[in-house]
Tab-separated table of C-alpha atoms in Angstrom:
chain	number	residue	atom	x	y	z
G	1	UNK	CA	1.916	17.601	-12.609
G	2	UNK	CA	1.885	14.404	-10.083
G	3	UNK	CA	5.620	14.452	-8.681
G	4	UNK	CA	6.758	12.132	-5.816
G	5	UNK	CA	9.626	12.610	-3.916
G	6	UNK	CA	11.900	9.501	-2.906
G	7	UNK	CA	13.848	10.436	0.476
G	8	UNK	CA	17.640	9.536	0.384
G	9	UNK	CA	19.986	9.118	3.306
G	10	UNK	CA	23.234	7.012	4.385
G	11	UNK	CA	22.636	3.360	4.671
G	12	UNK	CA	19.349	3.789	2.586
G	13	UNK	CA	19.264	0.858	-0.328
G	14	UNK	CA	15.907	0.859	-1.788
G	15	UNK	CA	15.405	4.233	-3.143
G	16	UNK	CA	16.020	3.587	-6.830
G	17	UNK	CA	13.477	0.492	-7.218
G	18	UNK	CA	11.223	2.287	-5.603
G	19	UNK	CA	11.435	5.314	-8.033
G	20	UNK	CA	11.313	3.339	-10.496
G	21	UNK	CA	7.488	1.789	-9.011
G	22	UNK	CA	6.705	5.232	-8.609
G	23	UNK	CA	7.386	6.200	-12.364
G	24	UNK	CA	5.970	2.969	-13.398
G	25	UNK	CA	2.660	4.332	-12.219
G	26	UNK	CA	2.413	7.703	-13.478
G	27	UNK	CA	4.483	9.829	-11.058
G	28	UNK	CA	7.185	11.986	-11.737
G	29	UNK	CA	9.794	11.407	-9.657
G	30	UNK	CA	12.943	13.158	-7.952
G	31	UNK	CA	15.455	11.270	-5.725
G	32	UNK	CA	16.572	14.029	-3.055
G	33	UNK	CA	19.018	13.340	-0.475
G	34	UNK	CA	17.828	14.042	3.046
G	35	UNK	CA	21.073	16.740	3.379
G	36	UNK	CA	19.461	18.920	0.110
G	37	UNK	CA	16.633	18.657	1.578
G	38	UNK	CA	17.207	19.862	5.042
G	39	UNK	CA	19.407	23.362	2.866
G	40	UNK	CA	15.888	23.808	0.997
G	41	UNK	CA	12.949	22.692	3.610
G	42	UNK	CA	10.143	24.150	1.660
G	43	UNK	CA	10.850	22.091	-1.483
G	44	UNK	CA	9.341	19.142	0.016
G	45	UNK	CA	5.725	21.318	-0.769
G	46	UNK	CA	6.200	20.581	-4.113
G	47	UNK	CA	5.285	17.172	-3.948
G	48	UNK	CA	2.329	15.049	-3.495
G	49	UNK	CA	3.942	12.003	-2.102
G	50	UNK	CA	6.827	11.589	0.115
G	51	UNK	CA	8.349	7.740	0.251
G	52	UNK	CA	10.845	7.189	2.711
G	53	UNK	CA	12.086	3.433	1.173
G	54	UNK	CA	13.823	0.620	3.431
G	55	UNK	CA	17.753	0.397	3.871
G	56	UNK	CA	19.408	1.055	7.532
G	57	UNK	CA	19.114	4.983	7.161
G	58	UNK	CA	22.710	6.139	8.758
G	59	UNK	CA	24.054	2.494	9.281
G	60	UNK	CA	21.570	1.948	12.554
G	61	UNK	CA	20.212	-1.741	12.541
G	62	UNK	CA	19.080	-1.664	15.954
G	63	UNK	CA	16.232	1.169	16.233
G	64	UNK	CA	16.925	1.446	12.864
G	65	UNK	CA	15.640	5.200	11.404
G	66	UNK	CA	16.331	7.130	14.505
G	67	UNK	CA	18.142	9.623	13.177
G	68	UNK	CA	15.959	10.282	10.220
G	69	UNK	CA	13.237	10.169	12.164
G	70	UNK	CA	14.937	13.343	14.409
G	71	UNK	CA	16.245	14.899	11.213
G	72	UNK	CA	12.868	15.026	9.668
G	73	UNK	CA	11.139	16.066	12.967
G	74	UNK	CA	13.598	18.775	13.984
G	75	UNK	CA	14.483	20.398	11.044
G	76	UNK	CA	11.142	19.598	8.788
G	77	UNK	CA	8.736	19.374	11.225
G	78	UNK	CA	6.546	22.342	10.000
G	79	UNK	CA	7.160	21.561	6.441
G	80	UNK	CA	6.026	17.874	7.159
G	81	UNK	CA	3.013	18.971	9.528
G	82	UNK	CA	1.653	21.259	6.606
G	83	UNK	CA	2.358	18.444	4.530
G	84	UNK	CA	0.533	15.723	6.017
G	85	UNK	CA	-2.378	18.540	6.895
G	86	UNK	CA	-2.721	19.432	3.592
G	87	UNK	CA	-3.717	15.361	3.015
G	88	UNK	CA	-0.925	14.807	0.937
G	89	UNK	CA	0.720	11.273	0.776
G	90	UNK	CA	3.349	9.807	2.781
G	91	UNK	CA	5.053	6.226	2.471
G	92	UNK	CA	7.296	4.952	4.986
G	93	UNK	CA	8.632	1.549	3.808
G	94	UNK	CA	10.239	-1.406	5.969
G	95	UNK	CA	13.322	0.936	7.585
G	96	UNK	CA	10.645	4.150	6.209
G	97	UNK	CA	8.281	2.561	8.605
G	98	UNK	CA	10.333	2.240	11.911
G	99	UNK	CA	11.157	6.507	10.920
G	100	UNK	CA	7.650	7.047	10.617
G	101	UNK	CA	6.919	5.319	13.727
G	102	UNK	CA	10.130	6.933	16.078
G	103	UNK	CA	8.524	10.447	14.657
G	104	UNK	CA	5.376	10.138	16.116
G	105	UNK	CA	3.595	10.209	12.701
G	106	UNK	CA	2.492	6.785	12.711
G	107	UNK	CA	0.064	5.628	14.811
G	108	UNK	CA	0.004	9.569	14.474
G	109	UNK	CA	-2.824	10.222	16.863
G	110	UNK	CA	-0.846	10.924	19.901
G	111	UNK	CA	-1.106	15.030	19.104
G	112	UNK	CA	-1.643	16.947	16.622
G	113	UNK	CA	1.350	18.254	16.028
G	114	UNK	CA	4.923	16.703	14.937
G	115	UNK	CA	7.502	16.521	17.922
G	116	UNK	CA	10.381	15.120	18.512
G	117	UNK	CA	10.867	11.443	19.149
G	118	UNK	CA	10.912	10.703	23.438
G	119	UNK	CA	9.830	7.922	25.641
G	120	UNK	CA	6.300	8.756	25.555
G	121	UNK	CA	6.171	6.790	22.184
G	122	UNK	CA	3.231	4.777	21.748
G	123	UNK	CA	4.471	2.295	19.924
G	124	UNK	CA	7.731	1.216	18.111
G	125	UNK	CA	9.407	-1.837	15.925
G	126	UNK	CA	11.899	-3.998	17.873
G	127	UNK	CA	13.561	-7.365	17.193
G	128	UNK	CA	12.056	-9.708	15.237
G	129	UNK	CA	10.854	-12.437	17.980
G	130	UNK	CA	12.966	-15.358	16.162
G	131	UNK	CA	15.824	-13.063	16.880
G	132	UNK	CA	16.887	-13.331	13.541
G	133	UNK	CA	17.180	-11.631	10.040
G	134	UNK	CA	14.140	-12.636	8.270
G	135	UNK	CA	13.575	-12.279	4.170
G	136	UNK	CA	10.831	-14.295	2.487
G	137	UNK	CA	7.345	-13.977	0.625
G	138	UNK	CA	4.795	-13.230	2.880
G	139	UNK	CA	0.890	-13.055	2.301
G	140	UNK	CA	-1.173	-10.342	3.721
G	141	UNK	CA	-4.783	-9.666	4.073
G	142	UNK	CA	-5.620	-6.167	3.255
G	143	UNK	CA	-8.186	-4.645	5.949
G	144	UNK	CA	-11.293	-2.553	6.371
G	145	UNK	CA	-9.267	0.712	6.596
G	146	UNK	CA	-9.370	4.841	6.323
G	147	UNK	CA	-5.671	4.219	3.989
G	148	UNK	CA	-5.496	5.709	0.709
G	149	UNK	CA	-2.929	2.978	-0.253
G	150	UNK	CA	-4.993	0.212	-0.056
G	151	UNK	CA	-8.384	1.314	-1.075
G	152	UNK	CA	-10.153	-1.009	-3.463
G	153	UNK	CA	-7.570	-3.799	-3.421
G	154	UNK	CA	-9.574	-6.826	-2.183
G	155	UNK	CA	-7.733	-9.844	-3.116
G	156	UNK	CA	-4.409	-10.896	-0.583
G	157	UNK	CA	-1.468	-9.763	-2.020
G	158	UNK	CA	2.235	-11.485	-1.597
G	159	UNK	CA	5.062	-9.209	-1.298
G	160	UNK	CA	8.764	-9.947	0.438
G	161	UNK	CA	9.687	-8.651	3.152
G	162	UNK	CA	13.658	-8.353	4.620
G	163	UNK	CA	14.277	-6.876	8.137
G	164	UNK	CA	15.779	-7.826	11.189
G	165	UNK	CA	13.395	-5.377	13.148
G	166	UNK	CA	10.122	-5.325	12.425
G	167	UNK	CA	8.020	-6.303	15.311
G	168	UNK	CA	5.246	-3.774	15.709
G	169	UNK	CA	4.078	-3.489	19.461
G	170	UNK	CA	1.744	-0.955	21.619
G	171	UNK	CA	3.019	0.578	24.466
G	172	UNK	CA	-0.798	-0.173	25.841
G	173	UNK	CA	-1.911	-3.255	24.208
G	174	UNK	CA	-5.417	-1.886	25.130
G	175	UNK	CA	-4.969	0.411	22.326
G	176	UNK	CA	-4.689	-2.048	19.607
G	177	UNK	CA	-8.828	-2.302	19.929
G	178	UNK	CA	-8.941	1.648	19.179
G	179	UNK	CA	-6.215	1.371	15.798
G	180	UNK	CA	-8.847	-0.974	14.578
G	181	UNK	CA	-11.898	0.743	14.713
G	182	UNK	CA	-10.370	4.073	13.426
G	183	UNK	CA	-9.715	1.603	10.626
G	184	UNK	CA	-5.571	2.379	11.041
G	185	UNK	CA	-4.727	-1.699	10.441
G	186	UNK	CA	-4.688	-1.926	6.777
G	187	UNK	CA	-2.524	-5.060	6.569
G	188	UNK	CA	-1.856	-7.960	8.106
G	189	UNK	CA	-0.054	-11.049	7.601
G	190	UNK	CA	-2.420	-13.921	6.770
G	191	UNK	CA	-1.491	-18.223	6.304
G	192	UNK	CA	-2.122	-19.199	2.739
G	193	UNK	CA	-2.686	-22.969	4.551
G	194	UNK	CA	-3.158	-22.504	8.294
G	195	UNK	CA	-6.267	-20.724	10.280
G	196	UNK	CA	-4.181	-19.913	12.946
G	197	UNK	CA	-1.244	-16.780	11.821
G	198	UNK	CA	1.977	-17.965	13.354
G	199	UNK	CA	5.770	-17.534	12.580
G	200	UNK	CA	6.975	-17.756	9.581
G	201	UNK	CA	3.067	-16.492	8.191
G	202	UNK	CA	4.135	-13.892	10.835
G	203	UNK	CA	8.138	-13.230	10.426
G	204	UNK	CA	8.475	-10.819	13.295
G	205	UNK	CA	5.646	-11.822	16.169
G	206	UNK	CA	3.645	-8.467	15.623
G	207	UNK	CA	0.911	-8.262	18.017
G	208	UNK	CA	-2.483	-8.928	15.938
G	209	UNK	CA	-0.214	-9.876	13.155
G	210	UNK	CA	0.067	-6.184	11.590
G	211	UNK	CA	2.125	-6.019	8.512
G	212	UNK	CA	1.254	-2.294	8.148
G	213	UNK	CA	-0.250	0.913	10.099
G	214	UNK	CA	-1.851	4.076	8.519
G	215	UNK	CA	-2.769	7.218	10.507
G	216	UNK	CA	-6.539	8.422	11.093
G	217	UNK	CA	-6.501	10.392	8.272
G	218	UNK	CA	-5.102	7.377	5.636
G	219	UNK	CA	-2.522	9.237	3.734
G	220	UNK	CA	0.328	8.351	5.899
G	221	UNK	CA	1.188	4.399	5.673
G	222	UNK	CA	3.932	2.725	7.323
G	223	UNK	CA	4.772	-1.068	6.287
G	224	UNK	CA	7.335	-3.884	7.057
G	225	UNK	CA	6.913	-5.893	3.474
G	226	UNK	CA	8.416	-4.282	0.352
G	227	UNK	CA	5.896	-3.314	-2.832
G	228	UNK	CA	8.570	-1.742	-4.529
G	229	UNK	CA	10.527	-5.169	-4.994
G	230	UNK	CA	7.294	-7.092	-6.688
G	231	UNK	CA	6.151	-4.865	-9.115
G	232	UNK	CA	6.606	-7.290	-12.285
G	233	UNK	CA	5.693	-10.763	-12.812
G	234	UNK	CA	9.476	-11.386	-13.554
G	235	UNK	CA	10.269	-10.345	-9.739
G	236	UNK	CA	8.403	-13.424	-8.266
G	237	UNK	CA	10.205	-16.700	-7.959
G	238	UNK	CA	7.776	-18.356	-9.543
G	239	UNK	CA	7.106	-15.676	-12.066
G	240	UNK	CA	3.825	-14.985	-10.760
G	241	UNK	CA	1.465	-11.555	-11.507
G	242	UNK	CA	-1.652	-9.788	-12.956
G	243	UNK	CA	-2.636	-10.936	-16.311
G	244	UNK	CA	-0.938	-7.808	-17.214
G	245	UNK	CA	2.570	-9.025	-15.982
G	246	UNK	CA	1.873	-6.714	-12.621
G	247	UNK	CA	3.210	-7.525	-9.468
G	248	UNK	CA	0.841	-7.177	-6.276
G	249	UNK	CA	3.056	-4.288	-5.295
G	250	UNK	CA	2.390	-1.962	-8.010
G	251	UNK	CA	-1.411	-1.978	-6.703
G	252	UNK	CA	-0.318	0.111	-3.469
G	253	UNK	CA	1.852	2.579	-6.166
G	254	UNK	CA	-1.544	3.098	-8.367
G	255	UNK	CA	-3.784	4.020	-5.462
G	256	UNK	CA	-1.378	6.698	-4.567
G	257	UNK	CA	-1.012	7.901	-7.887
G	258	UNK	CA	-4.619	7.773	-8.749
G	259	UNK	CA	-5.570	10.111	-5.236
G	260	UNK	CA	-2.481	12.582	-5.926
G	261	UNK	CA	-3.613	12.803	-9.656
G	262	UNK	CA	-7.139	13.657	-8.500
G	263	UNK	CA	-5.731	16.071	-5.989
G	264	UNK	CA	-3.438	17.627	-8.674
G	265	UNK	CA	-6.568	18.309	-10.785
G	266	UNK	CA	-8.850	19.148	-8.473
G	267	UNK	CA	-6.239	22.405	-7.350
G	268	UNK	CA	-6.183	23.395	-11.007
């Protein structure tokens, strides 16, 4: 049995498309608030993947997941650890990102153990640089990378993206060079019609235009655009897909399905 679990929490909005992306794909799939969760810690080990899905998790806009990010750390931090260690899958999406990223899982190479969240971070996702709420289609180029998610998608895929917050930056911009030979950039935003990546190709001024960030291992992913809102053709405004009716999202969903079903059978 492949099961994914869907993380709920105040100010969370995206959890039931992206169930329904997980299902689509194979996975059975619970939606657990975070509060059930935190009474029953050990049920997150019977899952294979773990999505934390975009929203403003507890109403917080600016630094958006923070609280998550310490309720996940603090009171599942072994659970999560042993998780993550045991090369299961987790998905932090848009607001899922920035709680990925303020619990030191993502760039995730900082120790080797979960701790809280303190200004040692390495990195983090501020304003948008146009200072503004930004929601469009945006095109990314999927990388040379260790992520699970990604793995034999070669073609650019579009996806949306809606955040206010989503500027990735590097405490030490020297370390950007070292994210991209572990191979832990597996998307960035690309120009359909310029060489050069600049805003709105780019809708929140990321440095090396990063869209997404996986750890060294792959199986954790952290992204700004939103796969769960373009799995159909009919999602697209201009009705676009796979010759199937797919949507470029549903790609990310199948990889993760396809490596927990193989890891489901291979413990059997």
């Amino acid at each position: 049995m492949t099961r994914a679990l869907v993380l709920r929490a105040p100010g969370i909005n995206c959890d039931r498309e992206t169930a329904h992306a997980c299902r689509l794909v194979g996975f059975e799939t619970d939606l657990l608030h975070i509060n059930q969760l935190l009474k029953e810690p050990g049920r997150l080990l019977d899952y294979t993947l773990l999505v934390i899905p975009g929203g403003f998790s507890y109403g917080d806009d600016l630094g958006a997941g923070t609280l998550l990010a310490k309720n996940l750390t603090v009171h599942l931090g072994s659970q999560l650890q042993q998780f993550i260690d045991e090369e299961r899958l987790v998905l932090g999406i848009c607001n899922g990102f920035q709680v990925l990223v303020r619990a030191g899982l993502l760039p995730g190479n900082v120790a080797d153990e979960i701790t809280p969240t303190d200004s040692k971070a390495i990195a983090s996702l501020t304003d948008n640089t146009s200072a503004q709420f930004e929601c469009r289609w945006v095109t990314l180029e999927v990388e040379t990378s260790m992520c699970v998610f990604t793995q034999w998608i070669r073609q650019p895929l579009e996806l949306p993206v809606a955040h206010g917050e989503g500027q990735f930056v590097l405490a030490d911009a020297g370390m950007l060079k070292q994210l991209q030979r572990k191979g832990q950039v597996p998307l960035v935003y690309a120009s359909q019609t310029e060489r050069e990546v600049a805003y709105p190709a780019n809708p929140n001024g990321s440095i090396a235009n990063i869209a997404g960030i996986c750890n060294a291992q792959g199986n954790v992913l952290g992204l700004m655009p939103h796969p769960e809102r373009y799995v159909s053709a009919m999602q697209h405004p201009l009705r676009k897909g796979s010759a199937t009716g797919e949507g470029d999202g549903l790609l990310i969903f199948k990889n993760a399905y396809e490596y927990a079903k193989s890891m489901t059978d291979t413990r059997r």
